[in-house]
């Protein structure tokens, strides 16, 4: 597991908003890779103009750092989806401790969650475990399944070595790199009929 700088083992820090400097407990699970502090700082600077009141989906939530950061900075609510039952419970415990009632956790595999009844989100965090290569399948389900608002923002974190295949109407807005990680923010355009 990679940890952002300044993160104590097993804990990461929320870097902005009403929960600034709060700590999230992080379970020691194989493949769990919290988004680094400097990446989160850059991402949320990009999102600052659109975050207030946004409805967010943190798909493959892991530690929930992205979704909790969104709640801290004014998102109306965050649906967290995490397949690992232990990680999901730690996330629930963190939300309860932080009194972040606008965060809801579902312990389910992301693809299975996206087969449920859709509701459109303004912002989606798509950061699946790198080894599973889930970006194309999850992106297509998000796009085709009614999960995205008309001009939704989608954050995608992936290996630096290659850009995942994404829907053609997701337009790259900004991107960056940190070590072996590529992080990118896309804006959804309505698909051509």
Backbone as ProteinMPNN parsed JSONL, in Angstrom:
{"seq_chain_A": "XXXXXXXXXXXXXXXXXXXXXXXXXXXXXXXXXXXXXXXXXXXXXXXXXXXXXXXXXXXXXXXXXXXXXXXXXXXXXXXXXXXXXXXXXXXXXXXXXXXXXXXXXXXXXXXXXXXXXXXXXXXXXXXXXXXXXXXXXXXXXXXXXXXXXXXXXXXXXXXXXXXXXXXXXXXXXXXXXXXXXXXXXXXXXXXXX", "coords_chain_A": {"N_chain_A": [[0.846, -1.17, 0.0], [0.589, 2.164, -0.883], [1.38, 5.224, 0.695], [0.447, 8.588, 1.26], [2.69, 11.366, 1.656], [3.491, 12.398, 4.955], [1.602, 10.794, 6.134], [0.687, 8.797, 8.786], [1.413, 5.36, 9.549], [-1.305, 3.357, 8.724], [-3.126, 5.426, 8.867], [-4.618, 8.229, 7.231], [-4.723, 11.659, 6.178], [-7.273, 14.132, 5.972], [-7.256, 16.831, 3.774], [-8.45, 19.312, 3.319], [-11.195, 21.719, 3.754], [-14.175, 21.398, 5.874], [-13.559, 19.187, 7.431], [-10.871, 19.228, 7.621], [-7.596, 18.129, 8.415], [-8.577, 15.998, 9.852], [-8.34, 12.515, 10.596], [-8.279, 9.471, 8.768], [-8.806, 6.128, 9.473], [-6.98, 3.399, 8.157], [-7.346, 0.267, 6.855], [-5.14, -2.57, 6.881], [-4.81, -3.939, 4.064], [-4.277, -6.097, 1.261], [-3.293, -4.584, -1.785], [-4.663, -2.219, -1.328], [-4.636, 1.167, -1.947], [-4.312, 4.165, -1.054], [-5.148, 7.369, -2.398], [-2.583, 9.642, -2.978], [-1.631, 12.451, -0.903], [-0.745, 14.823, -2.254], [-1.788, 14.444, -4.789], [-4.537, 14.379, -4.237], [-4.792, 17.003, -3.32], [-4.232, 18.5, -5.658], [-6.3, 17.531, -7.379], [-8.646, 18.359, -5.972], [-8.322, 21.094, -6.028], [-8.744, 21.498, -8.75], [-11.43, 20.768, -8.829], [-12.741, 22.612, -7.236], [-14.519, 24.768, -8.168], [-16.884, 23.38, -8.779], [-17.758, 21.67, -6.817], [-19.387, 22.257, -4.58], [-22.404, 21.26, -3.245], [-22.549, 19.032, -4.907], [-23.538, 15.782, -6.068], [-22.081, 12.787, -5.348], [-20.262, 9.834, -6.369], [-18.264, 7.423, -5.075], [-16.695, 5.08, -6.413], [-15.371, 1.853, -6.039], [-14.203, 2.437, -3.518], [-12.271, 1.96, -1.442], [-10.236, 3.322, 0.935], [-11.857, 5.501, 1.072], [-10.955, 8.068, 0.929], [-11.126, 9.979, -1.185], [-13.903, 10.471, -1.466], [-14.557, 11.311, 1.171], [-13.014, 13.588, 1.322], [-14.384, 15.098, -0.583], [-16.899, 15.402, 0.715], [-16.027, 16.917, 2.9], [-15.463, 19.267, 1.646], [-17.854, 20.342, 0.79], [-19.625, 18.8, -0.815], [-22.895, 17.545, -1.541], [-23.597, 14.949, -0.938], [-22.222, 11.63, -0.661], [-22.007, 8.528, -2.182], [-20.492, 5.683, -1.264], [-18.837, 2.881, -2.587], [-17.648, -0.232, -1.924], [-16.011, -3.252, -2.303], [-14.678, -4.945, -0.477], [-15.472, -6.245, 2.591], [-14.318, -5.658, 5.093], [-12.866, -3.267, 4.632], [-15.038, -1.656, 3.918], [-16.426, -1.573, 6.356], [-14.574, -0.257, 8.019], [-14.578, 2.19, 6.727], [-17.274, 2.977, 7.167], [-17.126, 3.243, 9.959], [-15.265, 5.347, 10.141], [-16.746, 7.442, 8.916], [-18.868, 7.67, 10.724], [-17.505, 8.423, 13.064], [-16.543, 10.898, 12.228], [-18.873, 12.235, 11.99], [-20.134, 12.422, 9.524], [-22.76, 12.364, 8.063], [-23.8, 12.504, 5.515], [-22.553, 10.694, 3.961], [-22.797, 7.521, 2.547], [-22.351, 4.016, 2.734], [-21.92, 1.206, 0.707], [-21.398, -2.176, 0.713], [-20.243, -3.835, -1.744], [-19.371, -5.316, -4.886], [-18.159, -3.232, -7.488], [-19.133, -3.473, -10.183], [-21.458, -5.011, -9.769], [-22.931, -3.235, -8.173], [-23.451, -1.267, -10.095], [-25.332, -2.52, -11.626], [-27.673, -2.131, -10.402], [-30.557, -0.03, -9.602], [-30.264, 2.983, -11.274], [-29.04, 6.266, -10.365], [-28.426, 9.592, -11.249], [-25.164, 10.975, -10.982], [-23.18, 13.842, -10.139], [-20.466, 13.887, -9.924], [-18.004, 11.456, -10.235], [-15.763, 9.208, -8.76], [-13.401, 7.19, -10.06], [-11.456, 4.742, -9.379], [-10.303, 1.987, -9.513], [-8.878, -1.165, -8.234], [-5.643, -1.477, -9.489], [-4.587, -3.869, -10.568], [-6.747, -5.289, -11.523], [-7.82, -4.182, -13.852], [-10.287, -2.817, -14.455], [-11.303, -0.473, -15.605], [-12.395, 0.047, -18.366], [-14.809, -1.548, -18.445], [-16.284, -0.675, -16.171], [-16.496, 2.061, -16.751], [-18.039, 2.018, -19.105], [-20.43, 0.975, -18.091], [-21.138, 2.995, -16.3], [-21.562, 5.099, -18.119], [-23.549, 4.114, -19.915], [-25.575, 3.31, -18.253], [-27.168, 5.242, -16.947], [-26.028, 6.53, -14.78], [-24.662, 8.907, -14.727], [-24.814, 12.426, -14.494], [-25.905, 14.934, -16.879], [-23.694, 16.609, -17.571], [-21.553, 15.474, -16.15], [-18.658, 15.139, -14.014], [-15.773, 13.126, -14.105], [-13.402, 11.45, -12.304], [-10.428, 9.773, -12.907], [-8.156, 7.386, -11.901], [-5.194, 5.761, -12.677], [-2.637, 3.4, -13.861], [0.444, 4.944, -14.768], [1.539, 4.003, -17.061], [-0.285, 3.576, -19.118], [-3.196, 4.85, -20.798], [-6.477, 4.225, -19.856], [-9.132, 2.656, -21.758], [-11.856, 4.589, -22.447], [-15.25, 5.931, -22.528], [-16.044, 7.652, -25.577], [-17.212, 10.146, -25.378], [-16.314, 11.217, -23.031], [-14.529, 13.845, -22.126], [-11.221, 14.855, -21.838], [-10.214, 16.919, -19.258], [-8.244, 17.822, -17.375], [-4.997, 16.578, -16.463], [-2.485, 14.695, -14.667], [0.607, 13.428, -13.245], [1.953, 11.246, -10.788], [4.567, 9.739, -9.528], [4.188, 6.415, -10.386], [1.595, 6.736, -11.125], [-1.171, 7.844, -13.022], [-3.341, 10.554, -13.028], [-6.513, 11.839, -13.789], [-8.986, 14.165, -14.881], [-12.141, 14.111, -16.227], [-14.724, 15.452, -18.332], [-18.046, 14.879, -18.915], [-19.632, 14.813, -22.017], [-22.73, 15.095, -23.734], [-23.62, 12.124, -25.412], [-23.484, 11.649, -28.976], [-26.415, 11.18, -30.864]], "CA_chain_A": [[0.0, 0.0, 0.0], [1.34, 3.412, -0.88], [0.782, 6.224, 1.575], [0.874, 9.947, 0.978], [3.655, 11.839, 2.64], [2.923, 12.861, 6.216], [0.581, 9.884, 6.642], [1.159, 7.78, 9.728], [0.974, 4.03, 9.132], [-2.666, 3.049, 9.1], [-3.99, 6.621, 8.922], [-4.357, 9.296, 6.258], [-5.255, 12.95, 6.623], [-8.096, 14.944, 5.08], [-6.391, 18.006, 3.625], [-9.137, 20.588, 3.169], [-12.607, 21.809, 4.079], [-14.642, 21.366, 7.261], [-12.925, 18.06, 8.13], [-9.422, 19.371, 7.447], [-6.708, 17.53, 9.422], [-9.139, 14.774, 10.426], [-7.623, 11.316, 10.141], [-9.04, 8.28, 8.403], [-8.134, 4.855, 9.713], [-6.786, 2.649, 6.925], [-7.056, -1.142, 7.153], [-3.989, -3.148, 6.193], [-5.355, -4.91, 3.113], [-3.476, -6.17, 0.036], [-3.766, -3.82, -2.934], [-5.298, -0.949, -0.952], [-3.692, 2.185, -2.371], [-4.936, 5.483, -0.91], [-4.661, 8.446, -3.267], [-1.592, 10.46, -2.278], [-2.067, 13.796, -0.5], [-0.518, 15.872, -3.266], [-2.735, 14.197, -5.877], [-5.838, 14.865, -3.767], [-4.762, 18.464, -3.283], [-4.366, 18.965, -7.043], [-7.645, 17.205, -7.854], [-9.688, 19.182, -5.362], [-8.169, 22.445, -6.567], [-9.442, 21.476, -10.039], [-12.875, 20.596, -8.617], [-13.273, 23.635, -6.331], [-15.681, 25.525, -8.651], [-18.071, 22.561, -9.065], [-17.965, 20.679, -5.764], [-20.448, 22.64, -3.646], [-23.715, 20.695, -3.546], [-22.479, 17.935, -5.882], [-23.873, 14.404, -5.686], [-20.863, 12.075, -5.725], [-20.151, 8.389, -6.273], [-16.891, 6.959, -4.901], [-16.758, 3.69, -6.846], [-14.117, 1.208, -5.613], [-13.826, 3.491, -2.57], [-11.074, 1.688, -0.642], [-10.217, 4.082, 2.184], [-12.865, 6.55, 1.019], [-10.311, 9.379, 1.054], [-11.63, 10.923, -2.18], [-15.273, 10.847, -1.116], [-14.572, 12.079, 2.414], [-12.49, 14.914, 0.96], [-15.49, 15.795, -1.252], [-17.841, 15.806, 1.762], [-15.383, 17.965, 3.679], [-15.409, 20.504, 0.853], [-19.174, 20.865, 0.435], [-20.496, 17.938, -1.62], [-24.181, 17.3, -0.887], [-23.611, 13.578, -0.453], [-21.336, 10.694, -1.348], [-22.27, 7.092, -2.109], [-19.246, 4.922, -1.31], [-19.023, 1.486, -2.951], [-16.401, -0.947, -1.647], [-16.28, -4.697, -2.314], [-14.097, -5.614, 0.675], [-16.33, -6.0, 3.75], [-13.539, -5.031, 6.175], [-12.627, -1.873, 4.248], [-16.325, -0.961, 3.99], [-16.75, -1.325, 7.765], [-13.677, 0.798, 8.506], [-15.094, 3.438, 6.147], [-18.479, 3.334, 7.944], [-16.677, 3.713, 11.279], [-14.672, 6.674, 9.949], [-17.825, 8.409, 8.659], [-19.597, 7.874, 11.973], [-16.637, 9.189, 13.975], [-16.438, 12.268, 11.718], [-20.24, 12.765, 11.914], [-20.359, 12.714, 8.104], [-24.0, 11.634, 7.788], [-24.124, 12.563, 4.077], [-21.833, 9.616, 3.298], [-23.441, 6.207, 2.672], [-21.44, 2.968, 2.29], [-22.475, -0.057, 0.234], [-20.361, -3.208, 0.583], [-20.62, -4.571, -2.944], [-18.458, -5.158, -6.018], [-18.594, -2.064, -8.265], [-19.956, -3.885, -11.316], [-22.764, -5.423, -9.249], [-23.627, -2.007, -7.777], [-23.897, -0.567, -11.301], [-26.467, -3.235, -12.21], [-28.848, -1.723, -9.645], [-31.332, 1.112, -10.109], [-29.338, 4.122, -11.348], [-29.368, 7.661, -10.11], [-27.316, 10.337, -11.85], [-24.215, 11.653, -10.107], [-22.472, 14.983, -10.723], [-19.032, 13.616, -9.847], [-17.694, 10.053, -9.947], [-14.361, 8.854, -8.568], [-13.19, 5.861, -10.632], [-10.086, 4.38, -9.003], [-10.347, 0.568, -9.14], [-7.562, -1.792, -8.046], [-4.936, -1.464, -10.769], [-4.339, -5.211, -11.098], [-7.964, -5.89, -12.08], [-8.106, -3.627, -15.175], [-11.74, -2.645, -14.542], [-11.715, 0.846, -16.105], [-13.325, 0.074, -19.509], [-16.121, -2.124, -18.128], [-17.001, 0.214, -15.258], [-16.791, 3.308, -17.457], [-19.168, 1.78, -20.016], [-21.651, 0.838, -17.283], [-21.477, 4.336, -15.825], [-22.049, 5.894, -19.243], [-24.767, 3.57, -20.525], [-26.571, 2.897, -17.275], [-27.914, 6.313, -16.302], [-25.365, 6.899, -13.531], [-23.963, 10.191, -14.858], [-25.57, 13.622, -14.857], [-25.642, 15.328, -18.266], [-22.328, 17.116, -17.713], [-20.835, 14.968, -14.974], [-17.201, 15.086, -13.95], [-15.306, 11.79, -13.752], [-11.982, 11.38, -11.965], [-9.902, 8.441, -13.205], [-6.783, 7.148, -11.464], [-4.748, 4.547, -13.372], [-1.182, 3.362, -13.982], [1.025, 5.926, -15.681], [1.992, 3.324, -18.274], [-1.262, 3.547, -20.206], [-4.486, 5.486, -20.587], [-7.518, 3.219, -20.052], [-10.153, 2.9, -22.772], [-13.012, 5.228, -21.823], [-16.232, 6.384, -23.525], [-15.534, 8.728, -26.438], [-17.774, 11.451, -25.009], [-15.648, 11.73, -21.838], [-13.505, 14.751, -22.632], [-10.168, 15.122, -20.866], [-10.177, 18.304, -18.795], [-6.893, 18.033, -16.829], [-4.345, 15.348, -16.034], [-1.171, 14.826, -14.059], [1.28, 12.178, -12.897], [2.656, 11.203, -9.502], [5.218, 8.432, -9.521], [3.687, 5.5, -11.412], [0.147, 6.937, -11.214], [-1.756, 8.91, -13.842], [-4.646, 10.979, -12.518], [-7.125, 12.654, -14.841], [-10.357, 14.612, -14.679], [-12.88, 14.151, -17.484], [-16.056, 16.058, -18.329], [-18.933, 14.143, -19.814], [-20.459, 15.521, -22.998], [-23.819, 14.212, -24.151], [-23.244, 11.353, -26.598], [-24.225, 11.964, -30.205], [-27.453, 10.176, -31.136]], "C_chain_A": [[0.892, 1.234, 0.0], [0.626, 4.393, 0.033], [1.318, 7.591, 1.163], [1.897, 10.394, 2.007], [2.898, 12.43, 3.821], [1.853, 11.936, 6.771], [1.222, 8.875, 7.584], [0.686, 6.42, 9.231], [-0.45, 3.774, 9.631], [-3.61, 4.225, 9.199], [-3.604, 7.572, 7.79], [-5.148, 10.523, 6.679], [-6.144, 13.561, 5.549], [-7.429, 16.311, 4.999], [-7.122, 19.334, 3.473], [-10.583, 20.537, 3.633], [-12.905, 21.683, 5.561], [-14.015, 20.244, 8.076], [-11.397, 18.1, 8.027], [-8.664, 18.873, 8.674], [-7.323, 16.366, 10.187], [-8.38, 13.597, 9.841], [-8.606, 10.207, 9.814], [-8.204, 7.064, 8.756], [-8.094, 4.092, 8.402], [-6.481, 1.2, 7.281], [-5.864, -1.626, 6.336], [-4.496, -4.28, 5.308], [-4.506, -4.927, 1.851], [-4.116, -5.35, -1.08], [-4.432, -2.502, -2.602], [-4.277, 0.165, -1.137], [-4.351, 3.557, -2.255], [-4.315, 6.508, -1.854], [-3.767, 9.372, -2.449], [-2.118, 11.862, -1.989], [-1.895, 14.818, -1.614], [-1.424, 15.689, -4.476], [-4.118, 14.698, -5.472], [-5.884, 16.387, -3.749], [-4.943, 19.048, -4.681], [-5.781, 18.735, -7.557], [-8.69, 18.143, -7.266], [-9.509, 20.665, -5.656], [-8.886, 22.544, -7.92], [-10.959, 21.494, -9.843], [-13.525, 21.72, -7.812], [-14.497, 24.376, -6.887], [-16.969, 24.709, -8.79], [-18.471, 21.636, -7.918], [-19.142, 20.998, -4.84], [-21.794, 22.074, -4.104], [-23.722, 19.513, -4.496], [-22.9, 16.605, -5.253], [-22.751, 13.527, -6.235], [-20.985, 10.57, -5.526], [-18.671, 8.045, -6.182], [-16.905, 5.455, -5.148], [-15.401, 3.048, -6.572], [-13.448, 2.1, -4.559], [-12.552, 3.214, -1.782], [-11.143, 2.395, 0.695], [-11.322, 5.128, 2.241], [-12.278, 7.949, 1.054], [-10.86, 10.396, 0.057], [-13.034, 11.399, -1.819], [-15.357, 11.662, 0.157], [-14.035, 13.483, 2.168], [-13.576, 15.737, 0.28], [-16.53, 16.268, -0.236], [-17.293, 16.982, 2.564], [-15.441, 19.311, 2.974], [-16.762, 20.911, 0.278], [-20.037, 20.021, -0.479], [-21.78, 17.658, -0.836], [-24.251, 15.905, -0.292], [-22.667, 12.726, -1.262], [-21.833, 9.275, -1.097], [-20.934, 6.388, -2.292], [-19.581, 3.477, -1.66], [-17.682, 0.788, -2.779], [-16.704, -2.433, -1.511], [-15.756, -5.422, -1.088], [-14.882, -5.244, 1.936], [-15.579, -5.293, 4.882], [-13.276, -3.555, 5.87], [-13.917, -1.061, 4.343], [-16.689, -0.644, 5.438], [-15.858, -0.249, 8.357], [-14.143, 2.155, 7.979], [-16.354, 3.892, 6.885], [-18.086, 3.913, 9.302], [-16.064, 5.106, 11.183], [-15.752, 7.737, 9.754], [-18.608, 8.703, 9.935], [-18.787, 8.729, 12.943], [-16.555, 10.655, 13.555], [-17.798, 12.972, 11.635], [-20.574, 13.223, 10.493], [-21.576, 11.916, 7.625], [-24.371, 11.62, 6.313], [-23.332, 11.531, 3.27], [-22.511, 8.287, 3.586], [-22.513, 5.156, 2.065], [-22.232, 1.731, 1.884], [-21.322, -1.026, 0.041], [-20.766, -4.138, -0.551], [-19.548, -4.348, -4.001], [-19.03, -4.066, -6.931], [-19.5, -2.438, -9.437], [-21.349, -4.303, -10.887], [-23.578, -4.209, -8.818], [-24.22, -1.319, -9.0], [-24.981, -1.33, -12.066], [-27.767, -2.892, -11.493], [-29.554, -0.549, -10.308], [-30.454, 2.36, -10.107], [-29.933, 5.419, -10.815], [-28.19, 8.467, -10.621], [-26.477, 11.077, -10.807], [-23.521, 12.772, -10.868], [-20.974, 14.728, -10.819], [-18.83, 12.156, -9.463], [-16.182, 9.909, -9.814], [-14.204, 7.412, -9.022], [-11.718, 5.484, -10.443], [-10.068, 2.919, -8.559], [-8.951, 0.019, -8.863], [-6.863, -1.953, -9.399], [-4.831, -2.848, -11.393], [-5.554, -5.816, -11.795], [-8.357, -5.336, -13.448], [-9.58, -3.349, -15.43], [-12.206, -1.354, -15.226], [-12.695, 0.773, -17.268], [-14.724, -0.434, -19.162], [-16.924, -1.202, -17.213], [-17.383, 1.52, -15.931], [-17.988, 3.128, -18.395], [-20.474, 1.641, -19.239], [-22.097, 2.186, -16.726], [-22.144, 5.144, -16.937], [-23.403, 5.409, -19.746], [-25.901, 3.359, -19.529], [-27.355, 3.982, -16.578], [-27.314, 6.796, -14.991], [-24.738, 8.288, -13.562], [-24.933, 11.311, -15.206], [-25.112, 14.084, -16.246], [-24.216, 15.815, -18.481], [-21.49, 16.732, -16.497], [-19.331, 15.093, -15.146], [-16.813, 13.684, -13.503], [-13.8, 11.862, -13.511], [-11.525, 9.951, -12.17], [-8.444, 8.375, -12.754], [-6.357, 5.795, -12.028], [-3.223, 4.516, -13.411], [-0.688, 4.368, -15.019], [1.352, 5.312, -17.042], [0.972, 3.289, -19.403], [-2.57, 4.201, -19.831], [-5.569, 4.434, -20.817], [-8.498, 3.636, -21.15], [-11.42, 3.395, -22.078], [-14.003, 5.657, -22.898], [-15.742, 7.609, -24.287], [-16.084, 10.097, -26.07], [-17.255, 11.956, -23.657], [-14.461, 12.549, -22.305], [-12.493, 15.066, -21.521], [-10.134, 16.607, -20.532], [-8.783, 18.662, -18.276], [-6.321, 16.676, -16.469], [-2.992, 15.664, -15.426], [-0.615, 13.447, -13.758], [1.95, 12.336, -11.538], [3.262, 9.816, -9.394], [4.705, 7.589, -10.678], [2.187, 5.648, -11.648], [-0.178, 8.088, -12.158], [-3.098, 9.265, -13.204], [-5.227, 11.989, -13.498], [-8.561, 12.981, -14.488], [-11.002, 14.78, -16.044], [-14.213, 14.856, -17.263], [-16.9, 15.313, -19.333], [-19.666, 15.118, -20.735], [-21.587, 14.567, -23.368], [-23.409, 13.457, -25.396], [-24.081, 11.747, -27.795], [-25.217, 10.834, -30.466], [-27.207, 9.494, -32.463]], "O_chain_A": [[1.833, 1.333, 0.787], [-0.601, 4.385, 0.125], [2.477, 7.734, 0.774], [1.956, 9.848, 3.109], [1.774, 12.908, 3.667], [1.245, 12.259, 7.792], [2.177, 8.188, 7.223], [-0.341, 6.335, 8.558], [-0.75, 3.953, 10.811], [-4.771, 4.058, 9.572], [-2.432, 7.703, 7.438], [-6.114, 10.432, 7.436], [-5.817, 13.518, 4.363], [-7.074, 16.891, 6.025], [-6.484, 20.386, 3.494], [-11.134, 19.463, 3.875], [-12.019, 21.838, 6.402], [-13.947, 20.344, 9.301], [-10.723, 17.112, 8.317], [-9.036, 19.156, 9.813], [-6.681, 15.8, 11.072], [-7.846, 13.671, 8.734], [-9.621, 10.027, 10.488], [-7.034, 6.977, 8.384], [-9.048, 4.127, 7.624], [-5.476, 0.923, 7.935], [-5.617, -1.141, 5.231], [-4.599, -5.428, 5.742], [-4.055, -3.872, 1.406], [-5.326, -5.413, -1.294], [-4.742, -1.73, -3.51], [-3.189, 0.124, -0.562], [-4.892, 4.067, -3.237], [-3.105, 6.509, -2.077], [-4.144, 9.827, -1.369], [-2.944, 12.392, -2.732], [-2.808, 15.596, -1.887], [-1.792, 16.668, -5.125], [-4.797, 15.359, -6.258], [-6.892, 16.99, -4.117], [-5.719, 19.985, -4.868], [-6.395, 19.647, -8.112], [-9.531, 18.667, -7.997], [-10.47, 21.426, -5.541], [-9.55, 23.54, -8.207], [-11.682, 22.149, -10.594], [-14.752, 21.771, -7.717], [-15.446, 24.598, -6.135], [-18.047, 25.292, -8.909], [-19.44, 20.888, -8.047], [-19.821, 20.084, -4.371], [-22.262, 22.367, -5.203], [-24.793, 19.03, -4.862], [-22.653, 16.345, -4.076], [-22.495, 13.519, -7.439], [-21.703, 10.095, -4.646], [-17.906, 8.338, -7.101], [-17.1, 4.66, -4.229], [-14.372, 3.661, -6.854], [-12.281, 2.468, -4.692], [-11.814, 4.151, -1.478], [-12.018, 2.098, 1.508], [-11.687, 5.593, 3.321], [-13.018, 8.924, 1.193], [-11.044, 11.561, 0.411], [-13.317, 12.596, -1.863], [-16.141, 12.608, 0.232], [-14.536, 14.453, 2.736], [-13.689, 16.938, 0.528], [-16.996, 17.405, -0.313], [-18.02, 17.928, 2.868], [-15.464, 20.362, 3.616], [-16.817, 21.74, -0.63], [-21.102, 20.48, -0.891], [-21.751, 17.548, 0.389], [-24.889, 15.696, 0.74], [-22.345, 13.048, -2.406], [-22.052, 8.872, 0.045], [-20.315, 6.485, -3.352], [-20.511, 2.904, -1.09], [-16.695, 1.165, -3.41], [-17.546, -2.831, -0.706], [-16.336, -6.431, -0.688], [-14.95, -4.072, 2.307], [-16.141, -4.426, 5.552], [-13.442, -2.697, 6.737], [-13.9, 0.085, 4.792], [-17.205, 0.437, 5.721], [-16.333, 0.591, 9.123], [-14.106, 3.151, 8.701], [-16.488, 5.075, 7.198], [-18.627, 4.928, 9.742], [-16.311, 5.953, 12.041], [-15.686, 8.809, 10.356], [-18.969, 9.851, 10.196], [-19.32, 9.647, 13.567], [-16.503, 11.548, 14.401], [-17.879, 14.142, 11.262], [-21.203, 14.261, 10.285], [-21.448, 10.937, 6.889], [-25.186, 10.796, 5.898], [-23.425, 11.495, 2.043], [-22.772, 7.961, 4.744], [-21.947, 5.378, 0.995], [-23.102, 1.266, 2.62], [-20.381, -0.744, -0.701], [-21.519, -5.093, -0.36], [-18.891, -3.307, -4.012], [-20.243, -3.986, -7.122], [-20.523, -1.79, -9.659], [-22.326, -3.986, -11.566], [-24.782, -4.152, -9.066], [-25.353, -0.84, -8.958], [-25.497, -0.823, -13.062], [-28.843, -3.309, -11.922], [-29.206, -0.131, -11.412], [-29.95, 2.758, -9.057], [-31.146, 5.629, -10.818], [-27.046, 8.052, -10.437], [-27.0, 11.71, -9.89], [-23.299, 12.676, -12.075], [-20.295, 15.28, -11.685], [-19.41, 11.674, -8.49], [-15.42, 10.416, -10.637], [-14.803, 6.508, -8.439], [-10.856, 5.858, -11.239], [-9.848, 2.628, -7.384], [-7.954, 0.651, -9.211], [-7.436, -2.504, -10.338], [-4.968, -2.994, -12.608], [-5.41, -6.756, -12.577], [-9.156, -5.96, -14.146], [-10.073, -3.623, -16.524], [-13.409, -1.167, -15.406], [-13.758, 1.387, -17.183], [-15.718, 0.184, -19.544], [-18.11, -0.971, -17.45], [-18.478, 2.035, -15.707], [-18.854, 4.0, -18.465], [-21.512, 2.134, -19.679], [-23.291, 2.483, -16.685], [-23.166, 5.793, -16.716], [-24.305, 6.215, -19.978], [-27.061, 3.242, -19.923], [-28.147, 3.677, -15.687], [-28.008, 7.405, -14.176], [-24.324, 8.796, -12.52], [-25.77, 11.168, -16.097], [-24.056, 13.671, -16.726], [-23.593, 15.464, -19.483], [-20.809, 17.568, -15.902], [-18.809, 15.145, -16.259], [-17.453, 13.115, -12.619], [-13.031, 12.274, -14.38], [-12.153, 9.017, -11.671], [-7.612, 9.186, -13.162], [-7.068, 4.802, -11.877], [-2.577, 5.495, -13.037], [-1.348, 4.602, -16.031], [1.43, 6.017, -18.048], [1.335, 2.998, -20.543], [-3.008, 4.12, -18.684], [-5.585, 3.805, -21.875], [-8.667, 4.823, -21.428], [-11.985, 2.705, -21.229], [-13.634, 5.741, -24.069], [-15.105, 8.494, -23.716], [-15.481, 11.113, -26.416], [-17.698, 13.001, -23.18], [-13.491, 11.999, -22.826], [-12.86, 15.483, -20.423], [-10.037, 17.45, -21.424], [-8.205, 19.671, -18.678], [-7.065, 15.733, -16.201], [-2.428, 16.738, -15.633], [-1.272, 12.432, -13.984], [2.444, 13.408, -11.188], [2.549, 8.832, -9.191], [4.782, 8.01, -11.832], [1.57, 4.798, -12.29], [0.439, 9.152, -12.11], [-3.894, 8.382, -12.882], [-4.526, 12.88, -13.978], [-9.263, 12.178, -13.874], [-10.489, 15.492, -16.908], [-14.758, 14.857, -16.159], [-16.498, 15.14, -20.484], [-20.239, 16.112, -20.288], [-21.407, 13.35, -23.316], [-22.904, 14.059, -26.345], [-25.242, 12.132, -27.655], [-24.883, 9.661, -30.303], [-27.977, 8.62, -32.86]]}, "name": "protein", "num_of_chains": 1, "seq": "XXXXXXXXXXXXXXXXXXXXXXXXXXXXXXXXXXXXXXXXXXXXXXXXXXXXXXXXXXXXXXXXXXXXXXXXXXXXXXXXXXXXXXXXXXXXXXXXXXXXXXXXXXXXXXXXXXXXXXXXXXXXXXXXXXXXXXXXXXXXXXXXXXXXXXXXXXXXXXXXXXXXXXXXXXXXXXXXXXXXXXXXXXXXXXXXX"}
